[in-house]
Amino acid sequence: MAAGDAQRVWFSQMVERLRDHWHPDMPFDALISLRDDLDAMLQRLRLEGDITSPVFRCRDCGRVGPAAPPHVSVRAMVLSLSRFGIAPAEQIHALEKQWAVHRKQNELDLYGKRTASPPVERSPCTHG
Ligand SMILES: [Zn+2]
């Protein structure tokens, strides 16, 4: 496996999928489904490529183990649209703001899912 693959989130197949399926008038629901799609693709590609997360010592609890596998957030997906030249930066900047508002209004998490209420105290640990 190539160096850097462990933390790699955007595989070329995912960028192609994003390019093919994204359009500027997409409702947020469709955007969230596209994220689900890309996230499933990421997990499959990591599995097929036998990519495991790097082992590290947690600064919070001292546990040594693999970091949590990366996931595609809606915001990361939106930002990738400009990063990979699929949409102009100004358009993406506006979309990023709209998403932030939509997320807040609908109480959605980073992945566009409804957050359980009340929010539970989450561990600061980033490992699985
Ligand atoms: Zn920890």
GROMACS .gro file of N, CA, C and O in nm, residues 2-128:
model
  508
    2ALA      N    1   0.043   0.224  -0.073
    2ALA     CA    2   0.120   0.347  -0.087
    2ALA      C    3   0.118   0.427   0.043
    2ALA      O    4   0.020   0.423   0.116
    3ALA      N    5   0.225   0.498   0.068
    3ALA     CA    6   0.232   0.582   0.188
    3ALA      C    7   0.119   0.683   0.184
    3ALA      O    8   0.089   0.741   0.081
    4GLY      N    9   0.056   0.703   0.298
    4GLY     CA   10  -0.051   0.802   0.305
    4GLY      C   11  -0.189   0.746   0.283
    4GLY      O   12  -0.288   0.812   0.309
    5ASP      N   13  -0.200   0.621   0.235
    5ASP     CA   14  -0.331   0.562   0.209
    5ASP      C   15  -0.418   0.548   0.335
    5ASP      O   16  -0.539   0.557   0.326
    6ALA      N   17  -0.351   0.526   0.448
    6ALA     CA   18  -0.427   0.502   0.571
    6ALA      C   19  -0.517   0.620   0.606
    6ALA      O   20  -0.627   0.602   0.656
    7GLN      N   21  -0.471   0.740   0.579
    7GLN     CA   22  -0.550   0.857   0.613
    7GLN      C   23  -0.622   0.913   0.490
    7GLN      O   24  -0.687   1.016   0.497
    8ARG      N   25  -0.608   0.843   0.379
    8ARG     CA   26  -0.665   0.893   0.256
    8ARG      C   27  -0.816   0.879   0.258
    8ARG      O   28  -0.868   0.773   0.285
    9VAL      N   29  -0.886   0.986   0.228
    9VAL     CA   30  -1.031   0.980   0.228
    9VAL      C   31  -1.087   0.984   0.086
    9VAL      O   32  -1.183   0.917   0.055
   10TRP      N   33  -1.023   1.060  -0.001
   10TRP     CA   34  -1.079   1.076  -0.135
   10TRP      C   35  -1.006   0.991  -0.238
   10TRP      O   36  -0.905   1.032  -0.293
   11PHE      N   37  -1.060   0.875  -0.264
   11PHE     CA   38  -1.008   0.790  -0.369
   11PHE      C   39  -1.061   0.843  -0.502
   11PHE      O   40  -1.170   0.903  -0.506
   12SER      N   41  -0.987   0.816  -0.610
   12SER     CA   42  -1.028   0.870  -0.740
   12SER      C   43  -1.167   0.822  -0.782
   12SER      O   44  -1.243   0.897  -0.843
   13GLN      N   45  -1.204   0.698  -0.744
   13GLN     CA   46  -1.337   0.647  -0.778
   13GLN      C   47  -1.445   0.732  -0.712
   13GLN      O   48  -1.553   0.753  -0.768
   14MET      N   49  -1.416   0.780  -0.592
   14MET     CA   50  -1.512   0.862  -0.519
   14MET      C   51  -1.526   1.000  -0.583
   14MET      O   52  -1.636   1.054  -0.592
   15VAL      N   53  -1.414   1.054  -0.628
   15VAL     CA   54  -1.417   1.184  -0.695
   15VAL      C   55  -1.500   1.174  -0.823
   15VAL      O   56  -1.581   1.261  -0.853
   16GLU      N   57  -1.483   1.063  -0.896
   16GLU     CA   58  -1.561   1.042  -1.018
   16GLU      C   59  -1.710   1.033  -0.988
   16GLU      O   60  -1.792   1.090  -1.059
   17ARG      N   61  -1.744   0.959  -0.883
   17ARG     CA   62  -1.884   0.945  -0.844
   17ARG      C   63  -1.943   1.082  -0.809
   17ARG      O   64  -2.053   1.117  -0.851
   18LEU      N   65  -1.864   1.160  -0.737
   18LEU     CA   66  -1.907   1.295  -0.697
   18LEU      C   67  -1.929   1.381  -0.822
   18LEU      O   68  -2.030   1.450  -0.834
   19ARG      N   69  -1.835   1.375  -0.914
   19ARG     CA   70  -1.844   1.451  -1.038
   19ARG      C   71  -1.969   1.413  -1.119
   19ARG      O   72  -2.037   1.498  -1.174
   20ASP      N   73  -1.998   1.283  -1.122
   20ASP     CA   74  -2.112   1.234  -1.201
   20ASP      C   75  -2.247   1.266  -1.137
   20ASP      O   76  -2.346   1.284  -1.207
   21HIS      N   77  -2.253   1.265  -1.005
   21HIS     CA   78  -2.383   1.271  -0.939
   21HIS      C   79  -2.420   1.405  -0.878
   21HIS      O   80  -2.535   1.431  -0.851
   22TRP      N   81  -2.321   1.490  -0.856
   22TRP     CA   82  -2.353   1.618  -0.794
   22TRP      C   83  -2.404   1.716  -0.898
   22TRP      O   84  -2.355   1.720  -1.010
   23HIS      N   85  -2.505   1.793  -0.861
   23HIS     CA   86  -2.542   1.908  -0.943
   23HIS      C   87  -2.586   2.021  -0.851
   23HIS      O   88  -2.631   1.998  -0.738
   24PRO      N   89  -2.571   2.148  -0.901
   24PRO     CA   90  -2.590   2.264  -0.813
   24PRO      C   91  -2.730   2.275  -0.751
   24PRO      O   92  -2.743   2.333  -0.644
   25ASP      N   93  -2.832   2.220  -0.817
   25ASP     CA   94  -2.968   2.235  -0.764
   25ASP      C   95  -3.012   2.120  -0.675
   25ASP      O   96  -3.129   2.107  -0.641
   26MET      N   97  -2.917   2.037  -0.640
   26MET     CA   98  -2.946   1.921  -0.557
   26MET      C   99  -3.006   1.960  -0.422
   26MET      O  100  -2.950   2.044  -0.352
   27PRO      N  101  -3.121   1.901  -0.383
   27PRO     CA  102  -3.171   1.930  -0.248
   27PRO      C  103  -3.078   1.865  -0.144
   27PRO      O  104  -3.003   1.772  -0.176
   28PHE      N  105  -3.085   1.913  -0.021
   28PHE     CA  106  -2.995   1.860   0.082
   28PHE      C  107  -3.013   1.710   0.106
   28PHE      O  108  -2.917   1.640   0.135
   29ASP      N  109  -3.139   1.665   0.092
   29ASP     CA  110  -3.162   1.521   0.110
   29ASP      C  111  -3.081   1.438   0.012
   29ASP      O  112  -3.026   1.333   0.047
   30ALA      N  113  -3.076   1.486  -0.111
   30ALA     CA  114  -2.999   1.414  -0.215
   30ALA      C  115  -2.850   1.424  -0.186
   30ALA      O  116  -2.774   1.329  -0.210
   31LEU      N  117  -2.810   1.539  -0.136
   31LEU     CA  118  -2.670   1.560  -0.100
   31LEU      C  119  -2.628   1.462   0.010
   31LEU      O  120  -2.520   1.405   0.008
   32ILE      N  121  -2.718   1.443   0.106
   32ILE     CA  122  -2.691   1.352   0.217
   32ILE      C  123  -2.685   1.207   0.167
   32ILE      O  124  -2.599   1.130   0.209
   33SER      N  125  -2.774   1.171   0.073
   33SER     CA  126  -2.768   1.034   0.017
   33SER      C  127  -2.638   1.013  -0.059
   33SER      O  128  -2.582   0.903  -0.057
   34LEU      N  129  -2.594   1.117  -0.128
   34LEU     CA  130  -2.468   1.106  -0.202
   34LEU      C  131  -2.352   1.086  -0.104
   34LEU      O  132  -2.261   1.007  -0.127
   35ARG      N  133  -2.359   1.154   0.009
   35ARG     CA  134  -2.257   1.135   0.114
   35ARG      C  135  -2.258   0.991   0.164
   35ARG      O  136  -2.154   0.928   0.179
   36ASP      N  137  -2.379   0.936   0.186
   36ASP     CA  138  -2.391   0.797   0.233
   36ASP      C  139  -2.323   0.703   0.134
   36ASP      O  140  -2.253   0.609   0.173
   37ASP      N  141  -2.350   0.732   0.008
   37ASP     CA  142  -2.295   0.654  -0.101
   37ASP      C  143  -2.142   0.657  -0.101
   37ASP      O  144  -2.075   0.554  -0.110
   38LEU      N  145  -2.088   0.779  -0.091
   38LEU     CA  146  -1.942   0.796  -0.093
   38LEU      C  147  -1.878   0.736   0.032
   38LEU      O  148  -1.770   0.678   0.025
   39ASP      N  149  -1.946   0.746   0.144
   39ASP     CA  150  -1.891   0.691   0.267
   39ASP      C  151  -1.887   0.538   0.259
   39ASP      O  152  -1.788   0.477   0.298
   40ALA      N  153  -1.992   0.479   0.203
   40ALA     CA  154  -1.996   0.333   0.186
   40ALA      C  155  -1.884   0.290   0.091
   40ALA      O  156  -1.817   0.188   0.112
   41MET      N  157  -1.862   0.371  -0.011
   41MET     CA  158  -1.758   0.343  -0.108
   41MET      C  159  -1.620   0.349  -0.042
   41MET      O  160  -1.535   0.263  -0.065
   42LEU      N  161  -1.601   0.450   0.043
   42LEU     CA  162  -1.475   0.464   0.116
   42LEU      C  163  -1.448   0.342   0.203
   42LEU      O  164  -1.338   0.287   0.201
   43GLN      N  165  -1.551   0.298   0.276
   43GLN     CA  166  -1.531   0.183   0.365
   43GLN      C  167  -1.497   0.058   0.282
   43GLN      O  168  -1.415  -0.023   0.321
   44ARG      N  169  -1.563   0.043   0.166
   44ARG     CA  170  -1.538  -0.073   0.081
   44ARG      C  171  -1.397  -0.068   0.022
   44ARG      O  172  -1.326  -0.168   0.020
   45LEU      N  173  -1.357   0.050  -0.025
   45LEU     CA  174  -1.224   0.064  -0.084
   45LEU      C  175  -1.114   0.038   0.019
   45LEU      O  176  -1.011  -0.021  -0.012
   46ARG      N  177  -1.138   0.084   0.142
   46ARG     CA  178  -1.040   0.060   0.248
   46ARG      C  179  -1.029  -0.089   0.279
   46ARG      O  180  -0.922  -0.142   0.302
   47LEU      N  181  -1.145  -0.155   0.277
   47LEU     CA  182  -1.151  -0.298   0.305
   47LEU      C  183  -1.081  -0.377   0.194
   47LEU      O  184  -0.997  -0.463   0.221
   48GLU      N  185  -1.115  -0.342   0.070
   48GLU     CA  186  -1.056  -0.411  -0.045
   48GLU      C  187  -0.907  -0.387  -0.054
   48GLU      O  188  -0.831  -0.474  -0.094
   49GLY      N  189  -0.864  -0.264  -0.021
   49GLY     CA  190  -0.722  -0.230  -0.027
   49GLY      C  191  -0.648  -0.274   0.098
   49GLY      O  192  -0.530  -0.249   0.111
   50ASP      N  193  -0.721  -0.338   0.190
   50ASP     CA  194  -0.664  -0.384   0.315
   50ASP      C  195  -0.595  -0.268   0.388
   50ASP      O  196  -0.484  -0.280   0.436
   51ILE      N  197  -0.664  -0.155   0.389
   51ILE     CA  198  -0.610  -0.036   0.453
   51ILE      C  199  -0.659  -0.028   0.597
   51ILE      O  200  -0.780  -0.029   0.621
   52THR      N  201  -0.566  -0.028   0.688
   52THR     CA  202  -0.606  -0.016   0.828
   52THR      C  203  -0.557   0.118   0.883
   52THR      O  204  -0.463   0.177   0.830
   53SER      N  205  -0.622   0.162   0.985
   53SER     CA  206  -0.584   0.290   1.044
   53SER      C  207  -0.452   0.276   1.117
   53SER      O  208  -0.421   0.171   1.170
   54PRO      N  209  -0.371   0.382   1.116
   54PRO     CA  210  -0.242   0.375   1.186
   54PRO      C  211  -0.263   0.360   1.337
   54PRO      O  212  -0.361   0.410   1.392
   55VAL      N  213  -0.171   0.287   1.398
   55VAL     CA  214  -0.177   0.269   1.544
   55VAL      C  215  -0.115   0.391   1.610
   55VAL      O  216  -0.014   0.442   1.566
   56PHE      N  217  -0.181   0.439   1.712
   56PHE     CA  218  -0.127   0.555   1.783
   56PHE      C  219  -0.160   0.545   1.931
   56PHE      O  220  -0.244   0.465   1.971
   57ARG      N  221  -0.091   0.623   2.012
   57ARG     CA  222  -0.122   0.629   2.154
   57ARG      C  223  -0.215   0.748   2.176
   57ARG      O  224  -0.183   0.860   2.138
   58CYS      N  225  -0.330   0.719   2.238
   58CYS     CA  226  -0.428   0.823   2.261
   58CYS      C  227  -0.378   0.922   2.366
   58CYS      O  228  -0.334   0.882   2.473
   59ARG      N  229  -0.386   1.051   2.333
   59ARG     CA  230  -0.340   1.154   2.427
   59ARG      C  231  -0.436   1.169   2.545
   59ARG      O  232  -0.399   1.224   2.647
   60ASP      N  233  -0.559   1.124   2.526
   60ASP     CA  234  -0.659   1.142   2.632
   60ASP      C  235  -0.658   1.030   2.735
   60ASP      O  236  -0.667   1.055   2.854
   61CYS      N  237  -0.650   0.905   2.687
   61CYS     CA  238  -0.660   0.795   2.783
   61CYS      C  239  -0.537   0.705   2.782
   61CYS      O  240  -0.528   0.613   2.862
   62GLY      N  241  -0.441   0.731   2.692
   62GLY     CA  242  -0.317   0.653   2.689
   62GLY      C  243  -0.329   0.519   2.621
   62GLY      O  244  -0.232   0.443   2.611
   63ARG      N  245  -0.449   0.486   2.569
   63ARG     CA  246  -0.470   0.359   2.503
   63ARG      C  247  -0.391   0.358   2.371
   63ARG      O  248  -0.387   0.457   2.299
   64VAL      N  249  -0.331   0.242   2.341
   64VAL     CA  250  -0.260   0.227   2.215
   64VAL      C  251  -0.344   0.140   2.123
   64VAL      O  252  -0.384   0.029   2.160
   65GLY      N  253  -0.377   0.191   2.008
   65GLY     CA  254  -0.461   0.114   1.916
   65GLY      C  255  -0.484   0.192   1.788
   65GLY      O  256  -0.434   0.303   1.772
   66PRO      N  257  -0.558   0.132   1.696
   66PRO     CA  258  -0.583   0.200   1.569
   66PRO      C  259  -0.676   0.320   1.586
   66PRO      O  260  -0.767   0.317   1.668
   67ALA      N  261  -0.650   0.425   1.509
   67ALA     CA  262  -0.738   0.542   1.508
   67ALA      C  263  -0.871   0.501   1.446
   67ALA      O  264  -0.878   0.404   1.371
   68ALA      N  265  -0.977   0.574   1.477
   68ALA     CA  266  -1.107   0.545   1.417
   68ALA      C  267  -1.097   0.562   1.266
   68ALA      O  268  -1.028   0.652   1.219
   69PRO      N  269  -1.163   0.475   1.189
   69PRO     CA  270  -1.156   0.490   1.043
   69PRO      C  271  -1.220   0.622   0.999
   69PRO      O  272  -1.313   0.668   1.062
   70PRO      N  273  -1.166   0.683   0.893
   70PRO     CA  274  -1.222   0.811   0.849
   70PRO      C  275  -1.359   0.794   0.788
   70PRO      O  276  -1.391   0.688   0.731
   71HIS      N  277  -1.441   0.896   0.801
   71HIS     CA  278  -1.572   0.898   0.736
   71HIS      C  279  -1.585   1.028   0.658
   71HIS      O  280  -1.521   1.126   0.689
   72VAL      N  281  -1.669   1.024   0.557
   72VAL     CA  282  -1.693   1.141   0.475
   72VAL      C  283  -1.804   1.223   0.540
   72VAL      O  284  -1.914   1.173   0.559
   73SER      N  285  -1.775   1.347   0.578
   73SER     CA  286  -1.881   1.434   0.630
   73SER      C  287  -1.941   1.511   0.513
   73SER      O  288  -1.879   1.522   0.406
   74VAL      N  289  -2.061   1.564   0.534
   74VAL     CA  290  -2.125   1.640   0.426
   74VAL      C  291  -2.038   1.761   0.389
   74VAL      O  292  -2.015   1.789   0.272
   75ARG      N  293  -1.984   1.828   0.492
   75ARG     CA  294  -1.902   1.946   0.466
   75ARG      C  295  -1.776   1.910   0.387
   75ARG      O  296  -1.739   1.980   0.293
   76ALA      N  297  -1.712   1.799   0.423
   76ALA     CA  298  -1.592   1.755   0.352
   76ALA      C  299  -1.624   1.728   0.206
   76ALA      O  300  -1.546   1.759   0.117
   77MET      N  301  -1.742   1.670   0.184
   77MET     CA  302  -1.784   1.639   0.047
   77MET      C  303  -1.805   1.769  -0.031
   77MET      O  304  -1.759   1.781  -0.145
   78VAL      N  305  -1.872   1.864   0.032
   78VAL     CA  306  -1.898   1.994  -0.031
   78VAL      C  307  -1.765   2.062  -0.066
   78VAL      O  308  -1.745   2.111  -0.178
   79LEU      N  309  -1.670   2.062   0.029
   79LEU     CA  310  -1.541   2.127   0.006
   79LEU      C  311  -1.462   2.057  -0.105
   79LEU      O  312  -1.389   2.121  -0.180
   80SER      N  313  -1.482   1.926  -0.115
   80SER     CA  314  -1.412   1.850  -0.220
   80SER      C  315  -1.456   1.892  -0.359
   80SER      O  316  -1.381   1.879  -0.455
   81LEU      N  317  -1.579   1.941  -0.369
   81LEU     CA  318  -1.630   1.985  -0.499
   81LEU      C  319  -1.543   2.097  -0.556
   81LEU      O  320  -1.518   2.100  -0.676
   82SER      N  321  -1.496   2.186  -0.469
   82SER     CA  322  -1.409   2.291  -0.520
   82SER      C  323  -1.264   2.243  -0.526
   82SER      O  324  -1.191   2.274  -0.618
   83ARG      N  325  -1.227   2.160  -0.430
   83ARG     CA  326  -1.090   2.107  -0.425
   83ARG      C  327  -1.057   2.029  -0.554
   83ARG      O  328  -0.946   2.037  -0.604
   84PHE      N  329  -1.154   1.953  -0.603
   84PHE     CA  330  -1.129   1.873  -0.723
   84PHE      C  331  -1.179   1.942  -0.850
   84PHE      O  332  -1.189   1.880  -0.955
   85GLY      N  333  -1.211   2.072  -0.839
   85GLY     CA  334  -1.247   2.150  -0.957
   85GLY      C  335  -1.381   2.112  -1.019
   85GLY      O  336  -1.403   2.134  -1.137
   86ILE      N  337  -1.471   2.055  -0.939
   86ILE     CA  338  -1.602   2.016  -0.991
   86ILE      C  339  -1.696   2.138  -0.994
   86ILE      O  340  -1.779   2.151  -1.081
   87ALA      N  341  -1.679   2.226  -0.898
   87ALA     CA  342  -1.760   2.347  -0.893
   87ALA      C  343  -1.672   2.463  -0.851
   87ALA      O  344  -1.571   2.444  -0.782
   88PRO      N  345  -1.708   2.586  -0.893
   88PRO     CA  346  -1.626   2.702  -0.856
   88PRO      C  347  -1.630   2.731  -0.705
   88PRO      O  348  -1.733   2.707  -0.640
   89ALA      N  349  -1.521   2.780  -0.654
   89ALA     CA  350  -1.505   2.802  -0.510
   89ALA      C  351  -1.614   2.891  -0.450
   89ALA      O  352  -1.661   2.864  -0.340
   90GLU      N  353  -1.656   2.996  -0.523
   90GLU     CA  354  -1.757   3.089  -0.468
   90GLU      C  355  -1.889   3.015  -0.447
   90GLU      O  356  -1.959   3.035  -0.347
   91GLN      N  357  -1.922   2.930  -0.543
   91GLN     CA  358  -2.046   2.853  -0.535
   91GLN      C  359  -2.042   2.758  -0.414
   91GLN      O  360  -2.139   2.742  -0.342
   92ILE      N  361  -1.927   2.699  -0.394
   92ILE     CA  362  -1.910   2.603  -0.286
   92ILE      C  363  -1.910   2.673  -0.151
   92ILE      O  364  -1.963   2.622  -0.053
   93HIS      N  365  -1.854   2.793  -0.150
   93HIS     CA  366  -1.853   2.871  -0.027
   93HIS      C  367  -1.997   2.900   0.015
   93HIS      O  368  -2.032   2.887   0.133
   94ALA      N  369  -2.082   2.936  -0.080
   94ALA     CA  370  -2.223   2.964  -0.052
   94ALA      C  371  -2.294   2.837  -0.006
   94ALA      O  372  -2.372   2.838   0.089
   95LEU      N  373  -2.265   2.726  -0.074
   95LEU     CA  374  -2.328   2.598  -0.040
   95LEU      C  375  -2.288   2.553   0.101
   95LEU      O  376  -2.371   2.502   0.177
   96GLU      N  377  -2.163   2.576   0.134
   96GLU     CA  378  -2.112   2.539   0.266
   96GLU      C  379  -2.191   2.614   0.375
   96GLU      O  380  -2.228   2.557   0.478
   97LYS      N  381  -2.217   2.743   0.349
   97LYS     CA  382  -2.295   2.825   0.444
   97LYS      C  383  -2.439   2.776   0.454
   97LYS      O  384  -2.494   2.766   0.563
   98GLN      N  385  -2.499   2.746   0.338
   98GLN     CA  386  -2.638   2.698   0.335
   98GLN      C  387  -2.650   2.566   0.411
   98GLN      O  388  -2.746   2.543   0.483
   99TRP      N  389  -2.550   2.482   0.392
   99TRP     CA  390  -2.550   2.352   0.461
   99TRP      C  391  -2.543   2.372   0.612
   99TRP      O  392  -2.615   2.308   0.688
  100ALA      N  393  -2.457   2.465   0.656
  100ALA     CA  394  -2.442   2.491   0.800
  100ALA      C  395  -2.575   2.535   0.860
  100ALA      O  396  -2.613   2.491   0.970
  101VAL      N  397  -2.649   2.620   0.786
  101VAL     CA  398  -2.780   2.668   0.833
  101VAL      C  399  -2.880   2.552   0.836
  101VAL      O  400  -2.951   2.531   0.935
  102HIS      N  401  -2.885   2.476   0.727
  102HIS     CA  402  -2.976   2.363   0.716
  102HIS      C  403  -2.952   2.262   0.828
  102HIS      O  404  -3.044   2.209   0.889
  103ARG      N  405  -2.824   2.237   0.853
  103ARG     CA  406  -2.784   2.141   0.955
  103ARG      C  407  -2.832   2.183   1.093
  103ARG      O  408  -2.886   2.103   1.169
  104LYS      N  409  -2.817   2.311   1.123
  104LYS     CA  410  -2.857   2.365   1.251
  104LYS      C  411  -3.010   2.361   1.267
  104LYS      O  412  -3.062   2.318   1.370
  105GLN      N  413  -3.080   2.406   1.162
  105GLN     CA  414  -3.227   2.409   1.165
  105GLN      C  415  -3.286   2.271   1.185
  105GLN      O  416  -3.389   2.255   1.249
  106ASN      N  417  -3.223   2.171   1.126
  106ASN     CA  418  -3.278   2.035   1.131
  106ASN      C  419  -3.209   1.946   1.233
  106ASN      O  420  -3.236   1.826   1.239
  107GLU      N  421  -3.117   2.006   1.310
  107GLU     CA  422  -3.043   1.933   1.412
  107GLU      C  423  -2.978   1.807   1.358
  107GLU      O  424  -2.999   1.696   1.407
  108LEU      N  425  -2.901   1.826   1.252
  108LEU     CA  426  -2.833   1.713   1.189
  108LEU      C  427  -2.688   1.709   1.234
  108LEU      O  428  -2.630   1.812   1.270
  109ASP      N  429  -2.632   1.590   1.232
  109ASP     CA  430  -2.491   1.577   1.269
  109ASP      C  431  -2.404   1.602   1.145
  109ASP      O  432  -2.453   1.638   1.038
  110LEU      N  433  -2.273   1.579   1.159
  110LEU     CA  434  -2.178   1.603   1.051
  110LEU      C  435  -2.211   1.524   0.925
  110LEU      O  436  -2.169   1.559   0.816
  111TYR      N  437  -2.285   1.415   0.945
  111TYR     CA  438  -2.312   1.325   0.833
  111TYR      C  439  -2.454   1.341   0.780
  111TYR      O  440  -2.501   1.263   0.698
  112GLY      N  441  -2.524   1.444   0.832
  112GLY     CA  442  -2.659   1.471   0.784
  112GLY      C  443  -2.766   1.384   0.849
  112GLY      O  444  -2.877   1.376   0.799
  113LYS      N  445  -2.730   1.319   0.960
  113LYS     CA  446  -2.827   1.234   1.031
  113LYS      C  447  -2.883   1.312   1.149
  113LYS      O  448  -2.814   1.394   1.208
  114ARG      N  449  -3.008   1.282   1.180
  114ARG     CA  450  -3.068   1.348   1.296
  114ARG      C  451  -2.995   1.307   1.422
  114ARG      O  452  -2.973   1.190   1.445
  115THR      N  453  -2.958   1.408   1.500
  115THR     CA  454  -2.886   1.378   1.623
  115THR      C  455  -2.985   1.333   1.730
  115THR      O  456  -3.094   1.386   1.739
  116ALA      N  457  -2.946   1.237   1.806
  116ALA     CA  458  -3.030   1.190   1.916
  116ALA      C  459  -3.037   1.301   2.019
  116ALA      O  460  -2.940   1.369   2.046
  117SER      N  461  -3.153   1.321   2.076
  117SER     CA  462  -3.164   1.425   2.176
  117SER      C  463  -3.198   1.363   2.312
  117SER      O  464  -3.276   1.269   2.318
  118PRO      N  465  -3.145   1.413   2.422
  118PRO     CA  466  -3.044   1.518   2.426
  118PRO      C  467  -2.907   1.461   2.389
  118PRO      O  468  -2.884   1.341   2.406
  119PRO      N  469  -2.815   1.546   2.339
  119PRO     CA  470  -2.684   1.493   2.301
  119PRO      C  471  -2.610   1.436   2.421
  119PRO      O  472  -2.609   1.498   2.528
  120VAL      N  473  -2.554   1.319   2.404
  120VAL     CA  474  -2.481   1.256   2.514
  120VAL      C  475  -2.340   1.311   2.520
  120VAL      O  476  -2.285   1.356   2.419
  121GLU      N  477  -2.283   1.308   2.637
  121GLU     CA  478  -2.145   1.352   2.655
  121GLU      C  479  -2.055   1.256   2.579
  121GLU      O  480  -2.056   1.136   2.604
  122ARG      N  481  -1.984   1.312   2.481
  122ARG     CA  482  -1.901   1.224   2.398
  122ARG      C  483  -1.757   1.224   2.449
  122ARG      O  484  -1.707   1.326   2.496
  123SER      N  485  -1.695   1.109   2.439
  123SER     CA  486  -1.554   1.099   2.475
  123SER      C  487  -1.472   1.178   2.373
  123SER      O  488  -1.505   1.179   2.255
  124PRO      N  489  -1.366   1.247   2.419
  124PRO     CA  490  -1.283   1.321   2.323
  124PRO      C  491  -1.195   1.227   2.241
  124PRO      O  492  -1.132   1.269   2.146
  125CYS      N  493  -1.194   1.101   2.276
  125CYS     CA  494  -1.106   1.004   2.210
  125CYS      C  495  -1.149   0.985   2.065
  125CYS      O  496  -1.267   0.980   2.035
  126THR      N  497  -1.051   0.973   1.975
  126THR     CA  498  -1.082   0.960   1.834
  126THR      C  499  -1.061   0.817   1.784
  126THR      O  500  -1.071   0.792   1.665
  127HIS      N  501  -1.031   0.724   1.874
  127HIS     CA  502  -1.011   0.586   1.829
  127HIS      C  503  -1.140   0.507   1.839
  127HIS      O  504  -1.236   0.551   1.902
  128GLY      N  505  -1.141   0.390   1.776
  128GLY     CA  506  -1.262   0.310   1.775
  128GLY      C  507  -1.282   0.235   1.903
  128GLY      O  508  -1.200   0.233   1.991
   0.00000   0.00000   0.00000
